[in-house]
Coordinates of C-alpha atoms (C1' of nucleotides) in Angstrom, one line a residue:
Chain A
X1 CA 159.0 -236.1 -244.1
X2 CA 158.3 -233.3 -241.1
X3 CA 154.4 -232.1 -241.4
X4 CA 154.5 -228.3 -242.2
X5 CA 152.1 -226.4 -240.2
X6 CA 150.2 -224.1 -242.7
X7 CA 148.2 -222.5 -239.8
X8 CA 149.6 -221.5 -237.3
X9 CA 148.3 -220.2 -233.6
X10 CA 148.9 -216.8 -233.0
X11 CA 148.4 -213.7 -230.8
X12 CA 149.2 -211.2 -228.2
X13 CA 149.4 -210.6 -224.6
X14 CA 149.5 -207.1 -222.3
X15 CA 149.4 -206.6 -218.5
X16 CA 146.2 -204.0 -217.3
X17 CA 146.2 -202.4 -214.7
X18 CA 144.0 -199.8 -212.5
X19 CA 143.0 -198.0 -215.3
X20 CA 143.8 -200.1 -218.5
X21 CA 146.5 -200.7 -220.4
X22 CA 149.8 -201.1 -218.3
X23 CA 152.4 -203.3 -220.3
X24 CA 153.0 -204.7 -223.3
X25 CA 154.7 -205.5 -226.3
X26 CA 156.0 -201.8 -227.4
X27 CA 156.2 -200.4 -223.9
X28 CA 158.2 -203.6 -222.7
X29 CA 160.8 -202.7 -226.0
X30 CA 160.8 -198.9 -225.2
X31 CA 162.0 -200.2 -221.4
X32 CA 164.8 -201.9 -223.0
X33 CA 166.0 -199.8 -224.9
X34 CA 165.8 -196.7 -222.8
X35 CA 167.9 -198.9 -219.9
X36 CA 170.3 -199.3 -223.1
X37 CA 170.3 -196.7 -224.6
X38 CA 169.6 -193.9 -221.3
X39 CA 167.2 -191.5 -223.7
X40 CA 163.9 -191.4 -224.6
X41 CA 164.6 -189.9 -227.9
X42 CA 166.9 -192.5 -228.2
X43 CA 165.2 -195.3 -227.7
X44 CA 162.1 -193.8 -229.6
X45 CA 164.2 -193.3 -232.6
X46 CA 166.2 -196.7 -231.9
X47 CA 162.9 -198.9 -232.3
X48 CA 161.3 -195.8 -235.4
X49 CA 158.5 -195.6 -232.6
X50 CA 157.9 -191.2 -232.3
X51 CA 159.2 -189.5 -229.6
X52 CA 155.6 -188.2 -228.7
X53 CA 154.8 -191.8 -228.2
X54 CA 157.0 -193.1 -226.3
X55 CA 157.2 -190.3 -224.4
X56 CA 153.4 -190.8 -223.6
X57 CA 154.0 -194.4 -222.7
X58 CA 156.6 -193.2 -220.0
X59 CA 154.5 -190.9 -218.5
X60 CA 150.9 -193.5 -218.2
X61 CA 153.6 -196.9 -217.0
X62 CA 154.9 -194.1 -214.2
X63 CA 151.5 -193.4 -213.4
X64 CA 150.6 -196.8 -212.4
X65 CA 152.8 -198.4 -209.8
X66 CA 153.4 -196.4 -206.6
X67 CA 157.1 -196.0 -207.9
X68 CA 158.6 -194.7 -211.3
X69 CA 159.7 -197.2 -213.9
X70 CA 161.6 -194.7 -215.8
X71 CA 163.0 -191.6 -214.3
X72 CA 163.7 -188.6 -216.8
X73 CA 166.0 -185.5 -216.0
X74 CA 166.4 -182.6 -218.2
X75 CA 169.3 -180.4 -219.2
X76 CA 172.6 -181.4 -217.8
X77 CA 175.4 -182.8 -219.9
X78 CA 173.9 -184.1 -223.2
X79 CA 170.5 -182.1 -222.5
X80 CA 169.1 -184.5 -220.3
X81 CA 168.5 -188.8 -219.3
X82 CA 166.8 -191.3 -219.0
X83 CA 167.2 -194.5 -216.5
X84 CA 165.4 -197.5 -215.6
X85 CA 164.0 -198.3 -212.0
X86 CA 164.6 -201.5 -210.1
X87 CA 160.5 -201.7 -210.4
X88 CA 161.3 -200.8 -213.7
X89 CA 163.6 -203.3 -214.3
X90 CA 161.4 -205.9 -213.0
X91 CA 158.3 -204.8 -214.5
X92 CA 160.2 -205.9 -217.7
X93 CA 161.4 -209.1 -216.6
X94 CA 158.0 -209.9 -215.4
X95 CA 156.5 -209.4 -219.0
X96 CA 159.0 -211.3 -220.5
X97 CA 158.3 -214.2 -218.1
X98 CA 154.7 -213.9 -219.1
X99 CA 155.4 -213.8 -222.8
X100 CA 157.6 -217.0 -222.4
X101 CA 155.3 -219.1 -221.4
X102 CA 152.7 -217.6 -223.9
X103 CA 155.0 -218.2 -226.7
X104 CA 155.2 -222.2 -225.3
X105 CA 151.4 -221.8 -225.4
X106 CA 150.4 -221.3 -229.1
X107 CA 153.0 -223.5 -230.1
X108 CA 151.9 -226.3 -228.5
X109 CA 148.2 -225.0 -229.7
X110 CA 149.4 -225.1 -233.1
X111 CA 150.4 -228.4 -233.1
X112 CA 146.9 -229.5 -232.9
X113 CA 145.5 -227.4 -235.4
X114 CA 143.8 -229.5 -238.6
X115 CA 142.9 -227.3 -240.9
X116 CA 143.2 -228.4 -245.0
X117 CA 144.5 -225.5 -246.7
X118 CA 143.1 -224.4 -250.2
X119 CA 145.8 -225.7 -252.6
X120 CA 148.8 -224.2 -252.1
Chain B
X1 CA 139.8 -210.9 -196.8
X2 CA 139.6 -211.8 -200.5
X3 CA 142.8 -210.5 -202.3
X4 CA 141.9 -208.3 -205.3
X5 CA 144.1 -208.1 -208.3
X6 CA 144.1 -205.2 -209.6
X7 CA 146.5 -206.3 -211.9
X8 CA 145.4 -208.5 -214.5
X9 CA 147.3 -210.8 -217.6
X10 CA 145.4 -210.1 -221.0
X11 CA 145.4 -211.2 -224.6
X12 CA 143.8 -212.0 -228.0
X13 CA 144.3 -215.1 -229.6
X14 CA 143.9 -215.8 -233.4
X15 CA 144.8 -218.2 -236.0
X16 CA 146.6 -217.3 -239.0
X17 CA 146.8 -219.2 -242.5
X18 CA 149.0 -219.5 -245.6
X19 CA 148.1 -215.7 -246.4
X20 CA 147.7 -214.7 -242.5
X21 CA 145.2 -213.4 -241.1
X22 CA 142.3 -216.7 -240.9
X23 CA 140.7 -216.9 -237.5
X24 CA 139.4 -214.3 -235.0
X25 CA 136.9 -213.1 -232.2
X26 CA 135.1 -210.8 -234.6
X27 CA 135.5 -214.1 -237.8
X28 CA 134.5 -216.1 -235.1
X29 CA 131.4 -214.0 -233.9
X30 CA 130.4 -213.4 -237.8
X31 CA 130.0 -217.2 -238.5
X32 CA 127.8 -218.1 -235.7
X33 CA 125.6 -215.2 -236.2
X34 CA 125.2 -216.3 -239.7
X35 CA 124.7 -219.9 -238.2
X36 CA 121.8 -218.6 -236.3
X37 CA 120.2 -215.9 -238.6
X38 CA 121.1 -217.5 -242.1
X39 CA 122.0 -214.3 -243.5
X40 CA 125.5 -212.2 -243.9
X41 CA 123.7 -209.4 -243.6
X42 CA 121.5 -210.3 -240.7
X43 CA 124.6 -211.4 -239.1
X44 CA 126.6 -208.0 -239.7
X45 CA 123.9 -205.8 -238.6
X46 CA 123.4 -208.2 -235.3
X47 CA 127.1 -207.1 -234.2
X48 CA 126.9 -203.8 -235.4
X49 CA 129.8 -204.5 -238.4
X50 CA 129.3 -202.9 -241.8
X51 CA 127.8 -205.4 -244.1
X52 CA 130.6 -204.6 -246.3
X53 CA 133.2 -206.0 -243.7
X54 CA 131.6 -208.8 -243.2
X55 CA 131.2 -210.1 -246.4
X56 CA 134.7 -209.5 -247.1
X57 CA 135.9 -211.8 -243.9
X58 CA 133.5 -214.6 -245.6
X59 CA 135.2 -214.1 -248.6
X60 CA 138.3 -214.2 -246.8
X61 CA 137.6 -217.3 -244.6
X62 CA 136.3 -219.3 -247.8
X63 CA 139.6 -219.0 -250.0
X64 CA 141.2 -220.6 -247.1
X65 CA 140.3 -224.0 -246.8
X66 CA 139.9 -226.4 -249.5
X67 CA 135.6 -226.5 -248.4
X68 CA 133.8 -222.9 -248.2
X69 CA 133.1 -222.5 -244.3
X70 CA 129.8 -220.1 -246.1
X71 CA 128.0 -220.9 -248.7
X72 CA 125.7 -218.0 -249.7
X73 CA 123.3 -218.1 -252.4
X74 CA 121.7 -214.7 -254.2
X75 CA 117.9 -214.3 -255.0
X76 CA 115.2 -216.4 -254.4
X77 CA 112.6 -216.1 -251.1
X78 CA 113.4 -213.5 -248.9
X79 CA 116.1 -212.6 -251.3
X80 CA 119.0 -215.2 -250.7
X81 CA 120.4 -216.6 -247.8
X82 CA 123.7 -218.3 -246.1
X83 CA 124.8 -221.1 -244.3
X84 CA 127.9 -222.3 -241.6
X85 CA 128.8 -225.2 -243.7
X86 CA 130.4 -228.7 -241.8
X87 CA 133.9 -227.2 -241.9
X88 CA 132.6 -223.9 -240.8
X89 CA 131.2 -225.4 -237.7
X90 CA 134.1 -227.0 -237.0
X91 CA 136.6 -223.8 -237.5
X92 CA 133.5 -221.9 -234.9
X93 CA 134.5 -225.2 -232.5
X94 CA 137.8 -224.9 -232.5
X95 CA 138.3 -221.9 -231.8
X96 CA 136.4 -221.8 -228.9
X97 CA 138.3 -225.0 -227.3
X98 CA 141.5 -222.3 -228.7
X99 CA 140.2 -219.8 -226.5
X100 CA 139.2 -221.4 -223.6
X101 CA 142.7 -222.8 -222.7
X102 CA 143.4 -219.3 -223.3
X103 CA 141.4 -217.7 -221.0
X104 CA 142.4 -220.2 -218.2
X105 CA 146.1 -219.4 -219.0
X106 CA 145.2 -215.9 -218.6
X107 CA 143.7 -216.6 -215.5
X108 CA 146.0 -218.7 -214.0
X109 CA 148.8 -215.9 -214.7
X110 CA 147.4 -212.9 -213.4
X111 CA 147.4 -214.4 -209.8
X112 CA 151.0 -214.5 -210.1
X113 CA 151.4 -210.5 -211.0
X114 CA 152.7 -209.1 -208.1
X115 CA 152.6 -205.0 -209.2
X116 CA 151.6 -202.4 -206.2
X117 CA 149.8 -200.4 -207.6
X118 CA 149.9 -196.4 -207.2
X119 CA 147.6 -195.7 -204.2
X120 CA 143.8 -196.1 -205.4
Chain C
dT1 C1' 177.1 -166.8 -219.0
dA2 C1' 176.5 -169.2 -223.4
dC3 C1' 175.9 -173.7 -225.2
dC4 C1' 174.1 -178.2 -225.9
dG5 C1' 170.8 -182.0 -226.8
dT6 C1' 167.2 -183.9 -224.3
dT7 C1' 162.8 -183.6 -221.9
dA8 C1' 158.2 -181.8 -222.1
dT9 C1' 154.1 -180.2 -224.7
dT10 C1' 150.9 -178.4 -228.1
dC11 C1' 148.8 -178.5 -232.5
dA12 C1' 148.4 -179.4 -237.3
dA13 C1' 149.1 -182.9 -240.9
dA14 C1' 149.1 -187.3 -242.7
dA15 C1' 148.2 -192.0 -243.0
dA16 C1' 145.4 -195.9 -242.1
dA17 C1' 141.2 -198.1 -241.0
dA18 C1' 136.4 -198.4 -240.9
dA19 C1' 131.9 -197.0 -242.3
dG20 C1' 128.5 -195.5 -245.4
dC21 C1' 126.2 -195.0 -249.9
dA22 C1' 124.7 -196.4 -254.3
dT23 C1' 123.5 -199.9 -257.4
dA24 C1' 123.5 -204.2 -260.3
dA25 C1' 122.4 -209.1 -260.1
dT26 C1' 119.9 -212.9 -258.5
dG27 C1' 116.1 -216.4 -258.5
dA28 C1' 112.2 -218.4 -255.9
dA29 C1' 107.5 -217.3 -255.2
dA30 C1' 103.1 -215.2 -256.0
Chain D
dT1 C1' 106.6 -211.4 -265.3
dT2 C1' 106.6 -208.6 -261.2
dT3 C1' 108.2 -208.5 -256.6
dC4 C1' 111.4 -208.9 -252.8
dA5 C1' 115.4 -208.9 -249.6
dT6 C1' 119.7 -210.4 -250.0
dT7 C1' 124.2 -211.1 -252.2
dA8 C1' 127.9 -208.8 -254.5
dT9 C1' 130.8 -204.8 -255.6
dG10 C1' 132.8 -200.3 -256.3
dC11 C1' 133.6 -195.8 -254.7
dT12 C1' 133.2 -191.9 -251.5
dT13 C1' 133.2 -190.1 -246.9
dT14 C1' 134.1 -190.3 -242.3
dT15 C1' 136.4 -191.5 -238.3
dT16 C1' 140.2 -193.0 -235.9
dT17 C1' 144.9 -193.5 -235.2
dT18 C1' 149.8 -191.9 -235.9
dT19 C1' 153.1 -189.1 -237.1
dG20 C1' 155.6 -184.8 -237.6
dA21 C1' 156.8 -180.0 -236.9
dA22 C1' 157.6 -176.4 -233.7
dT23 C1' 159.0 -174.5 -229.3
dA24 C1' 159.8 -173.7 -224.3
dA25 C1' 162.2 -175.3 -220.3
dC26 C1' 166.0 -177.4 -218.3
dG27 C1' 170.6 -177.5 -216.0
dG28 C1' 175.4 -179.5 -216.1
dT29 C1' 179.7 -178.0 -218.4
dA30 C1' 183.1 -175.3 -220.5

DNA sequence: TACCGTTATTCAAAAAAAAGCATAATGAAA
DNA sequence: TTTCATTATGCTTTTTTTTGAATAACGGTA
């Protein structure tokens, strides 16, 4: 019989930069999807994150590294675009990278957790 | 020169249960506080939570395990009292041990991060 | 030039989370 | 038996966080 782990180590990583929060979880997605998906709105809507928000996360990640990671155009056939930056690009591998080895982390953690649960 | 990161890899760590949330900083915080003042109350007001918050994460933390990791007791001198049980001390432990291979996985990551930042 | 859907932005509304207040119960000690 | 500060609990208020509506600007394309 395989020993079921009831508890379980768990949590969350981010990237900061110069002035706080630079990457994580939800901005990383909102990357992807806007290199899928080319739009903003798109992606906002693709992941039920608002517009407004994701919109502000674009402008604070462009704000950060000395290039864009997203650049936006408006009007033009369809009413505008979105695309990802090489550093944009990167930026998300990089996180990813980061969250791999995180992920390889609490499970390994977990393993030697030895907590008696209640009764259940 | 000493190379400055401004970049840095950051995180929060917790442990989860049958019913989720179990262990955390503020959790974590709340039961040594208690450990050292021997009152909920004490304990809450020393890190600025609401009383009312604290005693629901005790009553939280105790349904988890099969032993209380509180055991408070009403009335009496001074008007009752609590104390870290065994298994409470040993959750407090472990969780630091958690945390400190934590923090030198964060540590070791953020020399990797290799973002330019803007121009500050 | 008129159209289109998106970007860009403000501001009010709603939802969620936390804090604060009030009060009963408790039981050892004086 | 009176006192005391804390535990225990519900309920209201406040604060914080998110969301949603509304609108101007934009510029290829037909």
């Amino acid at each position: 019989m395989k020993k079921q782990h009831t508890f379980k180590a768990n949590g969350r990583i981010w990237i900061d930069g110069p002035d706080g929060a630079f990457l994580g979880y939800g901005r990383v997605e909102l990357l992807e999807k806007i290199h899928e998906l080319g739009s903003i709105r798109k992606a906002a809507l693709a992941m039920k994150m608002s517009y407004r928000q994701a919109w502000e996360f674009v402008q604070q990640m462009n704000q950060v590294l000395k290039k864009p990671l997203v650049v936006a155009n408006t009007g033009g056939k369809g009413g505008g675009q979105a695309v990802l930056t090489e550093e944009g690009l990167k930026a998300v591998e990089q996180f990813r990278e980061f969250n791999g080895a995180f992920q390889e982390f609490l499970a390994s953690y977990s393993k030697e957790l030895t907590f008696k649960p209640s009764s259940k």
